[in-house]
Tab-separated table of C-alpha atoms in Angstrom:
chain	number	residue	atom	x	y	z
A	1	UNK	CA	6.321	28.505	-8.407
A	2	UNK	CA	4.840	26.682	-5.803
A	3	UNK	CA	2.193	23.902	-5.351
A	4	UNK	CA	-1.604	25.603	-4.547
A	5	UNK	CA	-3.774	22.505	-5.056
A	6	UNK	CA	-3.583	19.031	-5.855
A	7	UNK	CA	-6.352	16.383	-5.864
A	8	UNK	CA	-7.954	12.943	-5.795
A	9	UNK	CA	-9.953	11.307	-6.906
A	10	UNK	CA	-13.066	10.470	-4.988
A	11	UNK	CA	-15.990	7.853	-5.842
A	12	UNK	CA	-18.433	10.483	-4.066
A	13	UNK	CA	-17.992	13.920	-3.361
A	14	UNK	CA	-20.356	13.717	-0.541
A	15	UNK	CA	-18.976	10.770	1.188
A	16	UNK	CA	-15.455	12.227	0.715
A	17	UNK	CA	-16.914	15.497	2.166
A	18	UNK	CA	-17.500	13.478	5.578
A	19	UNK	CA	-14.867	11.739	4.972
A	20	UNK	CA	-11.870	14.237	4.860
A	21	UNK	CA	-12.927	16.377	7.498
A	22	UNK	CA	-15.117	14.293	10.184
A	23	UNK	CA	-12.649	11.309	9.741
A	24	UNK	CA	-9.103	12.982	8.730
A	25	UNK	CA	-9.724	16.023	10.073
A	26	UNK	CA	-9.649	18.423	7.167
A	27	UNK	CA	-11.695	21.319	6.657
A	28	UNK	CA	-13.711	22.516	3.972
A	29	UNK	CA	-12.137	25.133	1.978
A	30	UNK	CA	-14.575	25.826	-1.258
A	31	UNK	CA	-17.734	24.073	-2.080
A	32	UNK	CA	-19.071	26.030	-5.459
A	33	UNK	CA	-21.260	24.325	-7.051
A	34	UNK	CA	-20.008	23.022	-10.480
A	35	UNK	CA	-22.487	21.689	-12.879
A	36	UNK	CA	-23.694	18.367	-11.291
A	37	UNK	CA	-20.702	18.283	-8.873
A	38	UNK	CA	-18.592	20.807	-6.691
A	39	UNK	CA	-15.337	22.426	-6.831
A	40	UNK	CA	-14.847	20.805	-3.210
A	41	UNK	CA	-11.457	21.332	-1.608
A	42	UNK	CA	-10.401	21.094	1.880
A	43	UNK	CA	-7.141	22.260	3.867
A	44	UNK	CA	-5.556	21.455	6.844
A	45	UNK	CA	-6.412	23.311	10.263
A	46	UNK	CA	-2.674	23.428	10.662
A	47	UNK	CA	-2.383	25.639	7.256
A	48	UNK	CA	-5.552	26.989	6.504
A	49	UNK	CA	-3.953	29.004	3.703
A	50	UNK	CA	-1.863	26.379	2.718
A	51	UNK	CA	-2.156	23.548	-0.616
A	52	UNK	CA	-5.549	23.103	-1.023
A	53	UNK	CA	-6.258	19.288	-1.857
A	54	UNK	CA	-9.448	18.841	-4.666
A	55	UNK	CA	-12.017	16.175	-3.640
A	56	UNK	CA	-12.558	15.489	-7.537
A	57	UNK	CA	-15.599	13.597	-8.736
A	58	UNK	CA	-13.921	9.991	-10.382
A	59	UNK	CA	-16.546	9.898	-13.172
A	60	UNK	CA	-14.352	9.585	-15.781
A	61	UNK	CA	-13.950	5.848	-17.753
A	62	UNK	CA	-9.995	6.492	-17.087
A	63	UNK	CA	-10.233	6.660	-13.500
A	64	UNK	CA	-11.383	3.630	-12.846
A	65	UNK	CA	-9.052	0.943	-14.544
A	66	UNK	CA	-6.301	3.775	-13.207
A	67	UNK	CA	-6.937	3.997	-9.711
A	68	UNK	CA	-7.940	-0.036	-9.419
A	69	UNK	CA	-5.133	-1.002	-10.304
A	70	UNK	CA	-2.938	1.090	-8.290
A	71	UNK	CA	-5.006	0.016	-5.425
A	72	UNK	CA	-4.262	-3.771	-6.132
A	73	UNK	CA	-0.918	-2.758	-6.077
A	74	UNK	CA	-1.191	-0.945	-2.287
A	75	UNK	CA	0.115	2.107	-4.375
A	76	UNK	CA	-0.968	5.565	-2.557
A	77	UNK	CA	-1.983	8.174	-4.265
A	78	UNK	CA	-0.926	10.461	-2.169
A	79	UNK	CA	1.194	11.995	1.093
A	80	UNK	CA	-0.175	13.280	4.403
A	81	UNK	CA	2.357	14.161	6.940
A	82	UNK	CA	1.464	13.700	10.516
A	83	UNK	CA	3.776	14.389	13.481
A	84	UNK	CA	3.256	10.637	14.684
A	85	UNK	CA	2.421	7.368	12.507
A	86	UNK	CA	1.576	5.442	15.592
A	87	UNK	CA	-0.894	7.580	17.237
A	88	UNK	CA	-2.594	8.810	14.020
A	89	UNK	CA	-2.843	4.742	13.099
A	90	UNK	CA	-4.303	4.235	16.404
A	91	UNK	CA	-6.888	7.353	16.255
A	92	UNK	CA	-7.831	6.141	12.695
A	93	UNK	CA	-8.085	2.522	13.311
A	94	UNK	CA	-10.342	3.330	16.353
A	95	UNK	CA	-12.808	4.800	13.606
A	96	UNK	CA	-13.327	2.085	11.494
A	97	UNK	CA	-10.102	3.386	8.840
A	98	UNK	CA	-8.639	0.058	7.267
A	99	UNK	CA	-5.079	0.011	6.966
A	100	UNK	CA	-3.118	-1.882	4.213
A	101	UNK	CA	0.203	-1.398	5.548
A	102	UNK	CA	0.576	-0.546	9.430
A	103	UNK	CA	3.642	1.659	10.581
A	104	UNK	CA	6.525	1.418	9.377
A	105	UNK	CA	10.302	2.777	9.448
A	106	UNK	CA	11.706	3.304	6.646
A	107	UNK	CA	14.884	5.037	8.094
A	108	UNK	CA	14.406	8.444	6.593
A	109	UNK	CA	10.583	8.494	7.717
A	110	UNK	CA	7.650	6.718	9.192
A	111	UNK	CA	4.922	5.575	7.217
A	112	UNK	CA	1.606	3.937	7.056
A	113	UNK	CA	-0.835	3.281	4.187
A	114	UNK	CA	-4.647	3.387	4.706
A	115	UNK	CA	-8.022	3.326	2.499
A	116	UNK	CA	-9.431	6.659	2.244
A	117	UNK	CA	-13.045	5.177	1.639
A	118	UNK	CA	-13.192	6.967	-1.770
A	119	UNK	CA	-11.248	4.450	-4.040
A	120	UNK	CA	-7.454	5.580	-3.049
A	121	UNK	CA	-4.931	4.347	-0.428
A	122	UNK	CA	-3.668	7.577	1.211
A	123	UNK	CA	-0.003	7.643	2.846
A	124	UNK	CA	0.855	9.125	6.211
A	125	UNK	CA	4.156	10.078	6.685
A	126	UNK	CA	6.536	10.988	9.943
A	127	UNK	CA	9.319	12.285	8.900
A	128	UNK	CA	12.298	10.667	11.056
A	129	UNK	CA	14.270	14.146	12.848
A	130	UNK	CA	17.570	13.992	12.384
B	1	UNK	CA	3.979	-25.417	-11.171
B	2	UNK	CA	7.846	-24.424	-10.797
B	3	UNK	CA	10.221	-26.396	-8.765
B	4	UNK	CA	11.276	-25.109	-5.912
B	5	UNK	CA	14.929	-24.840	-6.557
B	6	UNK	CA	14.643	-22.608	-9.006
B	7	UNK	CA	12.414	-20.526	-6.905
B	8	UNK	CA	14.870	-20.615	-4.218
B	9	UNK	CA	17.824	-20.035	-6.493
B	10	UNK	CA	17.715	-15.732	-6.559
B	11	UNK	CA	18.718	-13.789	-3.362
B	12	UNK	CA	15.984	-11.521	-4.206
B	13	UNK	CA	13.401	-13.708	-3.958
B	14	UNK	CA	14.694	-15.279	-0.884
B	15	UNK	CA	14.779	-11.809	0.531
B	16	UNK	CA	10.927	-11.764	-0.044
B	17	UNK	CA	10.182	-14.714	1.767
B	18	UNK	CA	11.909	-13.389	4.501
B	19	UNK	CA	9.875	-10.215	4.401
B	20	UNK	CA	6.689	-12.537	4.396
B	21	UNK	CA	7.963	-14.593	6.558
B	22	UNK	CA	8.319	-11.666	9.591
B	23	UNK	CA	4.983	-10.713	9.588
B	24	UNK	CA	1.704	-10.439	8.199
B	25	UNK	CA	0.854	-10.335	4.313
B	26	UNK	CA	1.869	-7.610	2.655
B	27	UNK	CA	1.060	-5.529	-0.544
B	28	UNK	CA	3.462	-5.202	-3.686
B	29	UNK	CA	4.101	-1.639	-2.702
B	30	UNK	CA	4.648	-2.392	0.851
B	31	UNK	CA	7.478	-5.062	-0.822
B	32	UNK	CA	9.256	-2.785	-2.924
B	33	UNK	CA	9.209	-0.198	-0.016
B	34	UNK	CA	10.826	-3.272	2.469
B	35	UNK	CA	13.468	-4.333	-0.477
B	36	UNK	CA	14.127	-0.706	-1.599
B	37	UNK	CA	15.126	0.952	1.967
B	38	UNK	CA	15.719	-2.126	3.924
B	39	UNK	CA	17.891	-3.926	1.720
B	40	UNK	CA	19.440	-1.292	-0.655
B	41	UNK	CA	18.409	-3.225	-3.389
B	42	UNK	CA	17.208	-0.584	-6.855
B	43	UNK	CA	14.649	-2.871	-8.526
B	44	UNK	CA	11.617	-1.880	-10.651
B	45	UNK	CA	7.839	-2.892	-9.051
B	46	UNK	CA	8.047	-4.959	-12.443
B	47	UNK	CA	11.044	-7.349	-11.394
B	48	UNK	CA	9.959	-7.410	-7.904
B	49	UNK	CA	6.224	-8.282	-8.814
B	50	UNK	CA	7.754	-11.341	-11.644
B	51	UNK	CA	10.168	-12.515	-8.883
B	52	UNK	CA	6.795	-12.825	-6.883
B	53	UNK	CA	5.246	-14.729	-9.346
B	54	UNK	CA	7.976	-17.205	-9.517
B	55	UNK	CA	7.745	-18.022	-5.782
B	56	UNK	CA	3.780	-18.074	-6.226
B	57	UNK	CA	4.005	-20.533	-8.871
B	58	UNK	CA	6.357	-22.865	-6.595
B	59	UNK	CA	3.542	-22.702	-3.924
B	60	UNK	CA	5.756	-20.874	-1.863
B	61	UNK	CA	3.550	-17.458	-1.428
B	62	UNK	CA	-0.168	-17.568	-1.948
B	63	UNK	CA	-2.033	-14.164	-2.759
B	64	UNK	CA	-5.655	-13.096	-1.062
B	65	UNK	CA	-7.799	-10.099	-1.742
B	66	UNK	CA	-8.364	-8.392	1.701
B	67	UNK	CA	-10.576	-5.555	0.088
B	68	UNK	CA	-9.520	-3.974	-3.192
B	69	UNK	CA	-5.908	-4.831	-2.324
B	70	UNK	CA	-3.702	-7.950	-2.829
B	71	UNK	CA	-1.734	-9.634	-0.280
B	72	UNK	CA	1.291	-11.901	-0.006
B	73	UNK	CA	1.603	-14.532	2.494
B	74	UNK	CA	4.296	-17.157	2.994
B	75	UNK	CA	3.562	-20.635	2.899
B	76	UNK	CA	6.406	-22.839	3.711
B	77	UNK	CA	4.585	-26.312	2.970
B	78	UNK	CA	6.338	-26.820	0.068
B	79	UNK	CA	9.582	-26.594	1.527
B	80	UNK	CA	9.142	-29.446	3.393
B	81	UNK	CA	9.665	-30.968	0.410
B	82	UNK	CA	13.745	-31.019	0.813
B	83	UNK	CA	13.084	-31.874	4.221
B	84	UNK	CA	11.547	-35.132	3.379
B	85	UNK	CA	13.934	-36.212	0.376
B	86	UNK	CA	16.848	-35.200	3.094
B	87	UNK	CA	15.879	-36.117	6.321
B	88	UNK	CA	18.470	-34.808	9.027
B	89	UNK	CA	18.815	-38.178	10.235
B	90	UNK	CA	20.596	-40.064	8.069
B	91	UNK	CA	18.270	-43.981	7.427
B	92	UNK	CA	20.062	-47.200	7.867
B	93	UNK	CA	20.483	-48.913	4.946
């Protein structure tokens, strides 16, 4: 078993479209058309055939109360890995990302929280080589 | 509002004020992160987030919304407190 796709959440597909590859740097992997929304997923130009993530319209009444107060919290909803925190905070910040928690070493890894612009704080994470 | 003391009285929470203290606010997650691998300390975001409750009732952290997320900041005001009913300087009487 292994893990093919996973998703978030998004406020607007669209938005989230721009988002997650003009802004993160993903790229699209299937747009089809799905009733009033897509099946939207993108992948990472480092592993094109690798876990897809779903861009997943939030219109459900759960979501909301769910995901607000997670984001209250700082909570992430989920991991990126990058090969360097610092730099990738930098690039990010330089576009207009908001950060809620800047780099940080946690021992085992460095990490960094930011607001993905579609209603979830997304984690990066540099794992520390030992 | 709760007295100091009592807010002072729990290593854990002093441990948070020293977290706020270092730096910048920071969120409940960002807390739990700080306490969990900087301090070895295996609490649940429930104890952490009523310990930070206690030391916002003493005056001692204030919370602010910086977008959809809420963050901690120290305030050491009351503190001064002790200072004043102690002064280093002992008064002639």
């Amino acid at each position: 078993m292994k893990i093919g796709l996973t998703s978030v959440f998004v406020d607007d597909q669209q938005h989230a479209r721009q988002f997650y590859t003009e802004v993160l740097g993903f790229r699209i992997k299937h747009d089809i058309p799905f009733g009033e929304d897509s099946w939207l997923t993108v992948v990472s130009p480092e592993d094109p055939d690798g876990t897809e993530l779903l861009l997943e319209p939030a219109g459900h009444p759960a979501v909301k109360p769910y995901r607000d107060a997670l984001m209250e919290d700082g909570i992430p909803l989920a991991q990126f890995q990058v090969t360097d925190v610092a730099s990738e905070h930098a690039r990010l910040t330089g576009l207009g990302v908001q950060f809620t928690q800047g780099p940080t070493d946690i021992g085992t890894a460095v990490i960094a929280v930011c607001d993905d612009t579609c209603g979830n704080l997304i984690q990066l994470v540099a794992p520390v080589q030992s | 509002m709760a007295d100091i003391y009592r807010a002072l009285a729990d290593e854990t929470r002093r441990l948070l004020m020293d977290e706020l203290a270092a730096g910048e606010g920071k969120t409940l997650f960002e807390l739990c992160g700080a306490l969990t691998m900087g301090h070895g300390l295996t609490m649940s975001r429930q104890a952490i987030s009523q310990h930070l409750t206690v030391l916002e009732d003493a005056g001692l952290i204030t919370t602010q919304r910086r977008g959809r997320s809420k963050f901690h900041y120290f305030t050491p005001a009351p503190l001064a407190e002790i200072q004043q009913r102690w002064p280093n300087e002992r008064t002639p009487s």
